[in-house]
């Protein structure tokens, strides 16, 4: 474990999956302007999903989206207004027959920010102290397979299709019977990026030695910026899967493009459309997550991302032909300023 390691800044520079979002997207700016010209709108993406605030570009309400998804595919969940007391929340957990662990997430937020697995009453109380906004409590789904499934449907078509499947491999370490969690993380490039976070979260437990062969989950939230590895599973796409997601997506009136973040019990169940639990649905800001597979190249990533931007632009054009126009640029600018303030 004492082998020479590259500094993290150099790994960031040479591996695009670790680039900041603006660094990654800048080379695609001319292509975005081309699509804006085609659609005659700088905000062409905002009319693709009129059922979601601003098309899901940012600032959308997660609870409003969940309410539109067929209930057969949802975990148990409920909405919590900010400053709701712990006692009331515990009562609502009982009413909804929810036990710990649970998932808590802000009603408005991106990239897994402040999404946490809450294991008991004490950690729930700490979460309430740190989060001063509306949030959602969801059942913690124990299915081991977590996927990000990107689906789209053109407004002039009655059926859609899956265009990207990302399988998520959670940040974990495997013990050797002699090394601490910290040492095991030091030996793993992806884990090194999360080392400071884990030191704060685990405290002295980071020095625990894990028995040989034991796999220890470090991060239960399947977000790339929290150490999850994204794996290209596009080989799973077929017509049977398209039919499953038509069943899920078609009842959502006005939905044409987005990514379902979900867990499934098995791939066999996925094709049968059963034992599927959708935690979130994201709109036009959704990326085809498979592009971040470590085996992918930045050129292939740009190609696939551009392809999906063209899909959004084509959807926008068809929406405009139906009289559904993009939101005005000045409104989006104002909302963006307020959101990021």
Short mmCIF file of N, CA, C and O in Angstrom, two decimals, residues 150-153 157 159-163 242 246:
data_model
loop_
_atom_site.label_atom_id
_atom_site.label_comp_id
_atom_site.label_asym_id
_atom_site.label_seq_id
_atom_site.Cartn_x
_atom_site.Cartn_y
_atom_site.Cartn_z
N UNK A 150 -32.13 6.65 -18.55
CA UNK A 150 -32.55 7.83 -19.32
C UNK A 150 -33.51 7.40 -20.42
O UNK A 150 -33.22 6.47 -21.19
N UNK A 151 -34.65 8.10 -20.45
CA UNK A 151 -35.73 7.74 -21.38
C UNK A 151 -36.21 9.01 -22.08
O UNK A 151 -36.23 10.09 -21.49
N UNK A 152 -36.60 8.86 -23.34
CA UNK A 152 -37.18 10.01 -24.04
C UNK A 152 -38.28 9.54 -24.99
O UNK A 152 -38.33 8.38 -25.41
N UNK A 153 -39.19 10.46 -25.29
CA UNK A 153 -40.27 10.22 -26.24
C UNK A 153 -40.55 11.52 -26.98
O UNK A 153 -40.74 12.57 -26.37
N UNK A 157 -44.88 11.07 -31.16
CA UNK A 157 -44.85 9.61 -31.13
C UNK A 157 -45.56 9.08 -29.89
O UNK A 157 -45.56 9.73 -28.84
N UNK A 159 -44.82 6.15 -28.44
CA UNK A 159 -43.92 5.33 -27.64
C UNK A 159 -42.54 5.99 -27.57
O UNK A 159 -42.15 6.74 -28.46
N UNK A 160 -41.81 5.68 -26.50
CA UNK A 160 -40.48 6.24 -26.33
C UNK A 160 -39.43 5.16 -26.29
O UNK A 160 -39.71 3.99 -26.60
N UNK A 161 -38.23 5.54 -25.86
CA UNK A 161 -37.17 4.56 -25.78
C UNK A 161 -36.12 4.95 -24.75
O UNK A 161 -35.94 6.13 -24.43
N UNK A 162 -35.47 3.93 -24.22
CA UNK A 162 -34.37 4.12 -23.28
C UNK A 162 -33.11 4.37 -24.10
O UNK A 162 -32.82 3.66 -25.06
N UNK A 163 -32.35 5.40 -23.72
CA UNK A 163 -31.14 5.74 -24.47
C UNK A 163 -29.86 5.60 -23.65
O UNK A 163 -28.76 5.69 -24.19
N UNK A 242 -37.86 -0.94 -23.31
CA UNK A 242 -38.58 0.24 -23.77
C UNK A 242 -40.05 0.17 -23.38
O UNK A 242 -40.65 1.17 -22.96
N UNK A 246 -42.19 2.74 -21.11
CA UNK A 246 -43.41 3.36 -21.63
C UNK A 246 -44.52 3.26 -20.58
O UNK A 246 -45.27 4.22 -20.35
#
